[in-house]
Backbone as CSV, one residue per row, in Angstrom:
resi,resn,N_x,N_y,N_z,CA_x,CA_y,CA_z,C_x,C_y,C_z
1,ASN,-7.159,22.399,15.277,-8.182,21.729,14.670,-7.704,20.967,13.648
2,ILE,-7.559,19.695,13.769,-7.003,18.791,12.677,-7.868,18.869,11.482
3,SER,-7.401,18.829,10.476,-8.242,18.798,9.186,-8.247,17.276,8.815
4,MET,-9.331,16.908,7.788,-9.334,15.432,7.677,-8.367,14.812,6.881
5,LYS,-7.557,13.502,7.023,-6.917,13.003,6.584,-7.453,11.883,5.526
6,TYR,-7.071,12.249,4.306,-7.727,11.148,3.371,-6.664,10.142,2.955
7,ILE,-6.761,9.088,3.028,-5.931,7.575,2.720,-6.494,7.000,1.609
8,ALA,-5.593,6.463,0.652,-6.190,5.486,-0.674,-5.268,4.439,-0.137
9,ILE,-6.220,3.509,-0.315,-5.525,1.915,0.113,-5.652,1.241,-1.276
10,LEU,-4.330,0.816,-1.887,-4.203,0.339,-3.345,-4.119,-1.275,-3.219
11,LEU,-4.812,-1.907,-3.934,-4.470,-3.299,-4.015,-4.591,-3.850,-5.782
12,THR,-3.858,-4.841,-5.871,-4.389,-5.474,-7.126,-4.747,-7.091,-6.981
13,VAL,-5.605,-7.536,-7.634,-6.054,-9.167,-7.499,-6.453,-9.606,-8.591
14,PHE,-6.185,-11.347,-8.330,-6.382,-11.955,-9.445,-6.609,-13.360,-8.703
15,ASN,-8.038,-13.618,-9.079,-8.634,-15.034,-8.572,-8.239,-15.470,-7.394
16,ARG,-8.233,-14.718,-5.998,-7.978,-15.393,-4.741,-9.220,-14.509,-3.957
17,LYS,-10.273,-14.913,-4.300,-11.557,-14.480,-3.825,-11.637,-14.510,-2.576
18,LYS,-11.088,-15.500,-1.856,-11.222,-15.928,-0.307,-10.298,-14.965,0.415
19,GLU,-9.177,-15.002,-0.198,-7.831,-13.984,0.547,-8.413,-12.515,0.044
20,THR,-8.884,-12.105,-0.960,-9.264,-10.655,-1.103,-10.436,-10.410,-0.202
21,LEU,-11.251,-11.033,-0.102,-12.517,-10.612,0.793,-12.097,-10.498,2.216
22,SER,-10.989,-11.545,2.693,-10.525,-11.594,3.914,-9.670,-10.300,4.378
23,CYS,-9.034,-9.791,3.278,-8.169,-8.858,3.488,-9.021,-7.342,3.367
24,LEU,-9.944,-7.267,2.562,-11.112,-6.282,2.802,-11.706,-6.349,4.142
25,ALA,-12.249,-7.434,4.468,-12.815,-7.457,5.795,-11.865,-6.691,6.986
26,ASN,-10.589,-7.227,6.873,-9.738,-6.674,7.903,-9.606,-5.102,7.822
27,LEU,-9.674,-4.696,6.447,-9.522,-3.026,6.260,-10.633,-2.426,6.845
28,TYR,-11.683,-2.882,6.788,-13.195,-2.240,7.339,-13.014,-2.570,8.939
29,LYS,-12.540,-3.155,9.665,-12.156,-3.418,11.040,-10.989,-2.658,11.513
30,GLN,-10.537,-1.925,10.784,-9.336,-0.878,11.419,-9.741,0.238,12.219
31,ILE,-8.752,0.270,13.370,-9.395,1.210,14.275,-8.821,2.562,13.856
32,LEU,-9.500,3.160,13.165,-8.822,4.539,12.687,-8.833,5.514,13.723
33,PRO,-7.490,6.757,13.457,-7.802,7.580,14.207,-8.759,8.679,14.011
34,ASP,-9.446,9.731,14.671,-10.328,10.649,14.466,-10.023,11.556,12.920
35,LYS,-10.961,12.050,12.246,-10.778,12.606,11.223,-9.960,11.756,10.195
36,THR,-9.964,10.486,10.116,-9.255,9.744,9.076,-10.589,8.996,8.012
37,CYS,-10.144,9.275,6.778,-10.906,8.597,5.736,-10.346,7.884,4.894
38,ILE,-10.791,6.619,4.691,-10.027,5.871,3.535,-10.913,5.469,2.616
39,LYS,-10.358,5.299,1.228,-10.887,4.764,0.268,-10.075,3.649,-0.331
40,ILE,-10.427,2.699,-1.086,-9.977,1.609,-1.496,-10.333,1.519,-2.614
41,TYR,-8.988,1.400,-3.587,-8.996,1.238,-5.061,-8.342,-0.213,-5.335
42,LEU,-8.886,-0.810,-6.193,-8.573,-2.293,-6.476,-9.004,-2.625,-7.826
43,THR,-7.188,-3.171,-8.545,-7.492,-3.435,-9.680,-7.859,-4.939,-9.776
44,ASP,-8.827,-5.130,-10.487,-9.173,-6.851,-10.927,-8.632,-7.101,-12.162
45,ASP,-7.434,-7.892,-12.221,-6.651,-7.948,-13.004,-7.225,-9.480,-13.944
46,GLY,-8.444,-9.103,-14.344,-9.082,-10.174,-15.226,-9.299,-11.426,-14.381
47,CYS,-9.872,-11.087,-13.113,-10.278,-12.361,-12.470,-11.681,-13.033,-13.214
48,THR,-11.474,-14.343,-12.979,-12.619,-15.287,-13.509,-13.351,-15.952,-12.536
49,ASP,-12.887,-15.541,-11.053,-13.468,-16.645,-9.797,-14.510,-15.689,-9.238
50,GLY,-15.208,-14.844,-10.024,-16.372,-14.032,-8.919,-15.692,-13.175,-8.096
51,THR,-14.454,-12.729,-7.950,-13.925,-11.823,-6.993,-14.648,-10.344,-7.106
52,PRO,-14.713,-9.817,-8.471,-15.113,-8.332,-8.384,-16.542,-8.264,-8.091
53,GLU,-17.375,-9.407,-8.433,-18.797,-9.263,-8.271,-19.217,-9.758,-6.726
54,ALA,-18.282,-10.315,-5.937,-18.628,-10.489,-4.630,-18.185,-9.188,-3.803
55,ILE,-16.892,-8.471,-4.473,-16.461,-7.180,-3.644,-17.807,-6.154,-3.866
56,HIS,-18.376,-6.201,-5.177,-19.224,-5.297,-5.521,-20.461,-5.158,-4.603
57,LYS,-20.885,-6.459,-4.105,-21.922,-6.706,-3.340,-21.796,-6.410,-1.906
58,ILE,-20.520,-7.125,-1.241,-20.448,-6.888,-0.101,-19.596,-5.733,0.405
59,TYR,-18.787,-5.174,-0.664,-18.263,-3.528,-0.123,-18.269,-2.964,-1.365
60,PRO,-19.794,-2.331,-1.640,-19.896,-1.383,-2.879,-19.192,-0.334,-2.757
61,ASP,-18.610,0.261,-1.977,-17.752,1.468,-1.916,-16.355,1.491,-2.529
62,VAL,-15.929,0.072,-2.783,-14.570,-0.279,-3.416,-14.280,0.452,-4.723
63,HIS,-13.477,1.045,-4.953,-13.449,1.458,-6.559,-12.572,0.330,-7.094
64,ILE,-13.298,-0.299,-7.996,-12.928,-1.595,-8.798,-12.362,-0.912,-10.303
65,ILE,-11.229,-1.203,-10.531,-10.513,-0.878,-11.622,-10.268,-2.288,-12.589
66,LYS,-10.792,-2.046,-13.929,-10.690,-3.217,-14.749,-9.192,-3.604,-15.404
67,GLY,-8.716,-4.724,-15.143,-7.560,-5.036,-15.829,-7.672,-6.093,-16.882
68,ASP,-6.763,-6.460,-17.809,-7.301,-7.391,-18.843,-6.492,-8.782,-18.395
69,GLY,-5.578,-9.036,-17.405,-5.053,-10.112,-16.994,-3.766,-10.262,-17.271
70,THR,-3.168,-9.278,-17.928,-1.527,-8.949,-18.244,-0.883,-8.045,-17.445
71,LEU,-1.798,-7.448,-16.254,-1.000,-6.242,-15.653,0.169,-7.050,-14.760
72,TYR,-0.663,-7.962,-13.990,0.368,-8.577,-12.657,0.446,-7.620,-11.781
73,TRP,1.218,-7.797,-10.480,1.295,-6.955,-9.495,1.633,-5.563,-9.640
74,ASN,2.707,-5.393,-10.160,3.380,-3.981,-10.609,2.326,-2.924,-11.242
75,ARG,1.817,-3.557,-12.408,1.247,-2.659,-13.142,-0.136,-2.600,-12.538
76,GLY,-0.665,-3.371,-12.044,-1.903,-3.670,-11.657,-2.030,-2.221,-10.283
77,MET,-0.782,-2.341,-9.645,-0.824,-1.422,-8.608,-0.557,-0.012,-9.178
78,TYR,0.130,0.193,-10.201,0.303,1.510,-11.046,-1.019,1.754,-11.339
79,LYS,-1.949,1.083,-11.975,-3.447,1.351,-12.579,-4.268,1.948,-11.140
80,ALA,-4.252,1.185,-10.156,-4.760,1.457,-8.802,-4.326,2.848,-8.426
81,TRP,-2.814,3.115,-8.257,-2.657,4.454,-7.704,-2.649,5.669,-8.795
82,GLU,-2.795,5.231,-10.265,-2.999,6.402,-11.287,-4.558,6.892,-10.859
83,THR,-5.393,5.753,-10.719,-6.794,6.254,-10.504,-7.204,7.028,-9.200
84,ALA,-6.435,6.804,-8.309,-6.580,7.268,-6.975,-6.064,8.793,-6.996
85,SER,-4.907,8.702,-7.576,-4.244,10.068,-7.475,-4.896,11.273,-8.312
86,LYS,-5.581,10.675,-9.511,-6.517,11.522,-10.249,-7.833,12.136,-9.543
87,GLU,-8.166,11.203,-8.652,-9.455,11.524,-8.065,-9.300,12.519,-6.925
88,ARG,-8.138,12.449,-6.133,-8.050,13.570,-5.237,-6.706,13.599,-4.905
89,GLN,-6.103,14.578,-3.919,-4.661,14.598,-3.832,-4.809,13.992,-2.095
90,TYR,-4.734,12.674,-2.292,-4.557,11.748,-0.910,-3.403,12.350,-0.156
91,ASP,-3.690,12.516,1.001,-2.472,12.716,2.198,-1.561,11.414,2.322
92,TYR,-1.987,10.231,2.044,-1.304,9.070,2.099,-1.796,8.087,1.297
93,TYR,-0.981,7.285,0.501,-1.387,6.052,-0.172,-0.734,4.918,0.593
94,ILE,-1.613,3.909,0.747,-0.935,2.514,1.428,-1.202,1.428,0.255
95,TRP,0.050,0.683,-0.034,-0.027,-0.395,-0.783,-0.249,-1.665,0.044
96,LEU,-1.126,-2.410,-0.334,-1.447,-3.563,0.534,-1.501,-4.854,-0.694
97,ASN,-1.059,-5.958,-0.223,-1.107,-7.174,-0.818,-2.527,-7.852,-0.172
98,ASP,-3.337,-8.432,-1.219,-4.452,-9.124,-0.551,-4.271,-10.555,0.106
99,ASP,-3.045,-10.879,0.138,-2.846,-12.113,0.798,-2.235,-11.772,2.422
100,THR,-2.391,-10.335,2.771,-1.760,-9.951,3.862,-2.788,-9.909,4.978
101,PHE,-2.917,-10.443,6.106,-3.641,-10.613,7.165,-3.417,-9.247,7.944
102,THR,-3.930,-8.202,8.093,-3.525,-6.983,8.640,-4.311,-6.891,10.047
103,TYR,-3.659,-6.375,11.191,-4.315,-6.093,12.417,-4.937,-4.763,12.382
104,PRO,-5.879,-5.059,13.414,-6.852,-3.452,13.327,-6.030,-2.242,13.644
105,GLU,-4.872,-2.262,14.031,-4.084,-1.096,14.509,-2.982,-0.921,13.205
106,MET,-3.067,-1.576,12.093,-2.396,-1.282,11.028,-2.164,0.242,10.803
107,ILE,-3.450,0.726,10.312,-3.424,2.085,9.721,-2.654,2.998,10.690
108,SER,-3.223,2.814,11.981,-3.096,4.244,12.827,-1.612,3.789,13.240
109,THR,-0.939,2.558,13.353,0.665,2.647,13.474,1.478,3.066,12.537
110,LEU,0.973,2.891,11.171,1.619,3.632,9.870,1.534,4.933,10.229
111,LEU,0.437,5.550,10.422,0.292,6.855,10.541,0.976,7.722,11.521
112,SER,0.840,7.131,12.593,1.853,7.426,13.909,3.432,7.535,13.439
113,ALA,3.837,6.369,12.914,5.184,6.362,12.591,5.557,7.409,11.465
114,SER,4.623,7.477,10.480,4.858,8.499,9.424,4.917,10.087,10.196
115,GLN,4.011,10.306,11.049,4.064,11.771,11.642,5.340,11.985,12.614
116,LYS,5.756,10.859,13.310,7.236,10.956,13.621,8.326,11.410,12.676
117,LYS,8.004,10.885,11.499,9.225,11.494,10.575,8.740,12.480,9.505
118,GLU,7.790,13.377,10.250,6.984,14.645,9.676,6.360,14.325,8.310
119,ASP,6.113,12.976,8.102,5.394,12.610,6.807,6.528,13.129,5.485
120,LYS,7.634,12.559,5.859,8.491,12.678,4.727,9.377,11.376,4.384
121,ALA,8.922,10.411,5.074,9.390,9.189,4.830,8.631,8.076,4.446
122,ILE,9.057,6.915,3.604,8.228,5.752,3.723,8.305,4.851,4.945
123,ILE,7.182,4.248,5.045,6.872,3.646,6.212,6.626,2.227,5.661
124,VAL,7.394,1.226,6.099,7.012,-0.298,5.811,6.548,-1.019,7.011
125,GLY,5.358,-1.789,6.448,4.889,-2.458,7.801,5.653,-3.970,7.756
126,PRO,6.322,-4.280,9.046,6.730,-5.397,8.811,5.744,-6.898,8.751
127,THR,6.109,-7.614,7.456,5.413,-9.028,7.276,6.595,-9.537,6.611
128,TYR,6.583,-9.070,5.278,7.791,-9.377,4.288,8.540,-8.175,4.104
129,GLY,8.430,-7.058,5.505,8.765,-5.702,5.291,10.048,-5.297,4.672
130,GLY,10.761,-4.544,5.566,11.966,-3.762,5.053,13.091,-4.785,4.513
131,ARG,14.051,-4.254,3.979,15.350,-4.920,3.906,16.459,-4.276,4.098
132,LEU,17.495,-4.879,5.012,18.727,-4.230,5.136,19.767,-4.304,3.884
133,ASN,20.823,-3.538,3.811,21.683,-3.783,2.740,22.135,-4.999,2.244
134,ASN,22.236,-6.067,3.326,22.424,-7.231,3.265,21.587,-8.377,2.750
135,GLY,20.260,-7.776,2.259,19.031,-8.573,2.069,18.370,-9.133,3.142
136,LYS,18.930,-9.028,4.354,17.884,-9.251,5.327,16.791,-8.418,5.838
137,ILE,15.931,-9.352,6.433,14.642,-8.388,7.105,14.816,-8.286,8.567
138,PRO,14.610,-7.007,9.183,14.956,-6.729,10.195,13.700,-7.059,11.099
139,ILE,13.886,-7.757,12.457,12.676,-8.215,13.152,12.437,-6.952,13.796
140,PRO,11.174,-6.320,13.889,10.595,-5.418,14.850,10.823,-5.243,16.112
141,ASN,11.178,-4.415,16.813,12.187,-4.154,18.059,11.452,-3.088,18.811
142,GLY,10.362,-2.457,18.300,9.890,-1.441,19.046,9.935,-0.148,18.824
143,ILE,11.079,0.038,17.843,11.563,1.236,17.222,11.454,1.203,15.898
144,LEU,11.500,2.628,14.985,11.484,2.421,13.861,12.918,2.267,13.334
145,THR,12.961,1.278,12.321,14.041,0.893,11.895,14.444,1.163,10.502
146,SER,15.808,1.778,10.383,16.114,2.390,8.773,16.209,1.109,7.869
147,VAL,15.630,1.179,6.833,15.952,0.170,5.874,16.247,0.725,4.501
148,THR,16.786,-0.089,3.600,17.381,0.247,2.310,16.354,0.180,1.401
149,HIS,15.672,-0.866,1.197,14.458,-1.385,0.319,13.356,-2.076,0.943
150,PHE,12.578,-2.347,0.119,11.284,-3.197,0.863,10.532,-4.035,-0.009
151,ASN,9.786,-4.967,0.280,8.655,-5.613,-0.194,7.438,-5.133,-0.057
152,GLY,6.431,-4.936,-1.128,5.294,-3.978,-1.277,4.151,-4.684,-0.565
153,ASN,4.222,-5.312,0.470,3.133,-5.964,1.071,2.303,-5.220,1.898
154,ILE,2.953,-4.166,2.812,2.242,-3.113,3.431,3.084,-2.064,3.318
155,VAL,2.889,-0.784,2.622,3.724,0.551,2.477,2.856,1.593,2.715
156,LEU,3.506,2.448,3.593,2.776,3.736,3.418,3.682,4.934,2.930
157,ILE,2.744,5.461,1.406,3.512,6.838,0.959,2.813,7.863,1.377
158,PRO,3.477,8.707,2.014,2.973,10.125,2.118,2.953,10.844,0.928
159,GLN,2.018,12.049,0.857,1.938,12.951,-0.226,3.335,13.448,-0.892
160,SER,3.941,13.634,0.501,5.332,14.813,0.316,6.354,13.796,-0.609
161,VAL,6.148,12.300,-0.362,7.354,11.505,-1.291,6.293,10.996,-2.614
162,TYR,5.144,10.963,-2.487,4.626,10.869,-4.106,4.810,12.050,-4.742
163,LYS,5.047,13.107,-4.289,5.308,14.345,-5.131,6.546,14.227,-5.749
164,VAL,7.543,13.887,-5.230,8.819,13.674,-5.598,8.953,12.352,-6.479
165,LEU,8.759,11.179,-6.026,8.633,10.023,-6.650,7.962,9.560,-7.770
166,GLY,6.474,10.114,-7.459,5.447,9.619,-8.335,5.171,8.001,-8.329
167,ASN,4.768,7.528,-9.283,4.220,6.281,-9.391,5.141,5.226,-9.432
168,LEU,4.700,4.033,-9.375,5.767,2.829,-9.705,6.174,2.845,-11.162
169,ASP,7.028,2.525,-11.630,7.391,2.457,-12.965,6.918,1.279,-13.660
170,TYR,6.112,1.933,-14.609,5.398,0.827,-15.496,6.048,-0.310,-16.218
171,TYR,7.507,-0.028,-16.468,8.140,-0.881,-17.039,8.141,-2.428,-16.353
172,PHE,8.050,-2.219,-15.139,8.309,-3.617,-14.534,6.736,-4.250,-14.513
173,THR,6.614,-5.603,-14.721,5.214,-6.288,-14.579,4.964,-6.674,-13.593
174,HIS,5.573,-7.424,-13.153,5.410,-8.227,-11.403,6.160,-7.893,-10.490
175,SER,7.283,-8.359,-10.435,8.251,-8.040,-9.019,9.127,-6.964,-9.335
176,LYS,10.009,-6.902,-8.598,11.157,-5.626,-8.726,10.659,-4.248,-8.744
177,GLY,9.318,-3.940,-9.140,8.537,-2.509,-8.837,9.044,-1.999,-7.386
178,ASP,8.642,-2.544,-6.461,8.503,-2.435,-5.155,10.260,-1.865,-4.773
179,PHE,11.073,-3.026,-4.923,12.584,-2.553,-4.724,13.009,-1.593,-5.303
180,ASP,12.603,-1.337,-6.572,13.056,-0.291,-7.659,12.436,1.190,-6.910
181,TYR,11.349,1.023,-6.481,10.713,2.123,-5.725,11.672,2.900,-4.755
182,GLY,12.005,1.805,-3.779,12.820,2.007,-2.580,14.237,2.571,-2.995
183,LEU,14.605,2.249,-4.005,15.806,2.679,-4.681,15.985,4.107,-5.207
184,ARG,14.718,4.082,-5.987,14.473,5.551,-5.939,14.559,6.770,-5.175
185,ALA,13.813,6.222,-4.069,13.847,7.074,-2.768,15.208,7.351,-2.136
186,LYS,15.921,6.449,-2.088,17.336,6.279,-1.677,18.084,7.420,-2.629
187,GLN,17.910,7.419,-3.755,18.647,8.491,-4.913,18.129,9.844,-4.399
188,GLN,16.823,9.931,-3.727,16.493,11.287,-3.795,16.614,11.558,-2.412
189,GLY,17.100,11.090,-1.515,17.482,11.348,-0.206,16.135,10.940,0.492
190,ILE,15.181,10.343,0.148,13.928,10.046,1.068,14.193,8.557,1.762
191,ASN,14.070,8.729,3.294,14.269,7.690,4.124,13.186,6.875,3.964
192,ILE,13.585,5.541,4.248,12.625,4.213,4.628,12.688,3.843,5.838
193,PHE,11.426,3.462,6.870,11.681,3.106,7.833,10.718,1.979,7.931
194,GLN,10.979,0.926,8.646,10.143,-0.011,9.084,9.323,0.099,10.304
195,ALA,8.125,-0.180,10.442,7.415,0.042,11.694,7.768,-0.400,12.706
196,GLU,7.701,-0.333,14.057,8.354,-0.618,15.186,7.653,-2.129,15.647
197,LYS,6.420,-2.394,14.972,5.975,-3.828,15.274,5.198,-4.445,14.048
198,TYR,4.956,-5.633,14.207,4.331,-6.331,13.159,2.955,-5.636,13.081
199,LEU,2.527,-5.652,12.070,1.133,-4.784,11.489,0.044,-6.069,10.707
200,GLY,0.592,-7.253,10.505,0.054,-8.362,9.790,0.934,-9.436,9.829
C-alpha cells in the first residue's frame, strides 16, 4: 500500500503575467502518478501587472506569498520554500521558473528518477539544466547523468536532501543561489543527476 506523496512546487514571479499563467496551466496538466498530491507556493515579488489577482481568480488553490519587490529569484524562492516547509513535511520540493514551459510528464519523470536514486539525490530537469565541471550543459541521452551544479529552472529536492541542506542561502539575492545549493550538496556527499530527457 503506497502512502500519499506530497509535493510542494515553488515559484517566484514578477510582472510576467502571461508566462506565469501559462506555467501554472502546464502544472495543472501534469499526468501525476497515483497517490501524488501537489501544492503550489508562489512568491509575488511586488507584481504591478495584475498577476496575483489573475492567479487568485483562475487558480484559487495556489498559495501566494507577498514580497515587496526586493526579493528577486533567490530570496523569492527562499520565502516560498520557507512557507511550504512550515505547512507540512513535504516528500519532495520542486523549484520551477515561471518562464519554463513544462511537459505533462515533467513531475512523473522527476519522481521516477528520484526513486531510482532512493530519493537521496537532487534531480535536475534539462532545460538550462545540470552543469558539468567545465560549465557545459549535458544533452539528455536516455540515462541519468551525473552533474556538478545546476540552474534552478526545474529541480527536484527530496525530503532527505532538504533535511541535510535546508533552504537556499538568503545571502544571495538573484543569481548564484542555485549554483551555491549544488556546491553545498557536493560538500555533503549528495549526488546531483540530470533527468534522462527534456522536461520542458
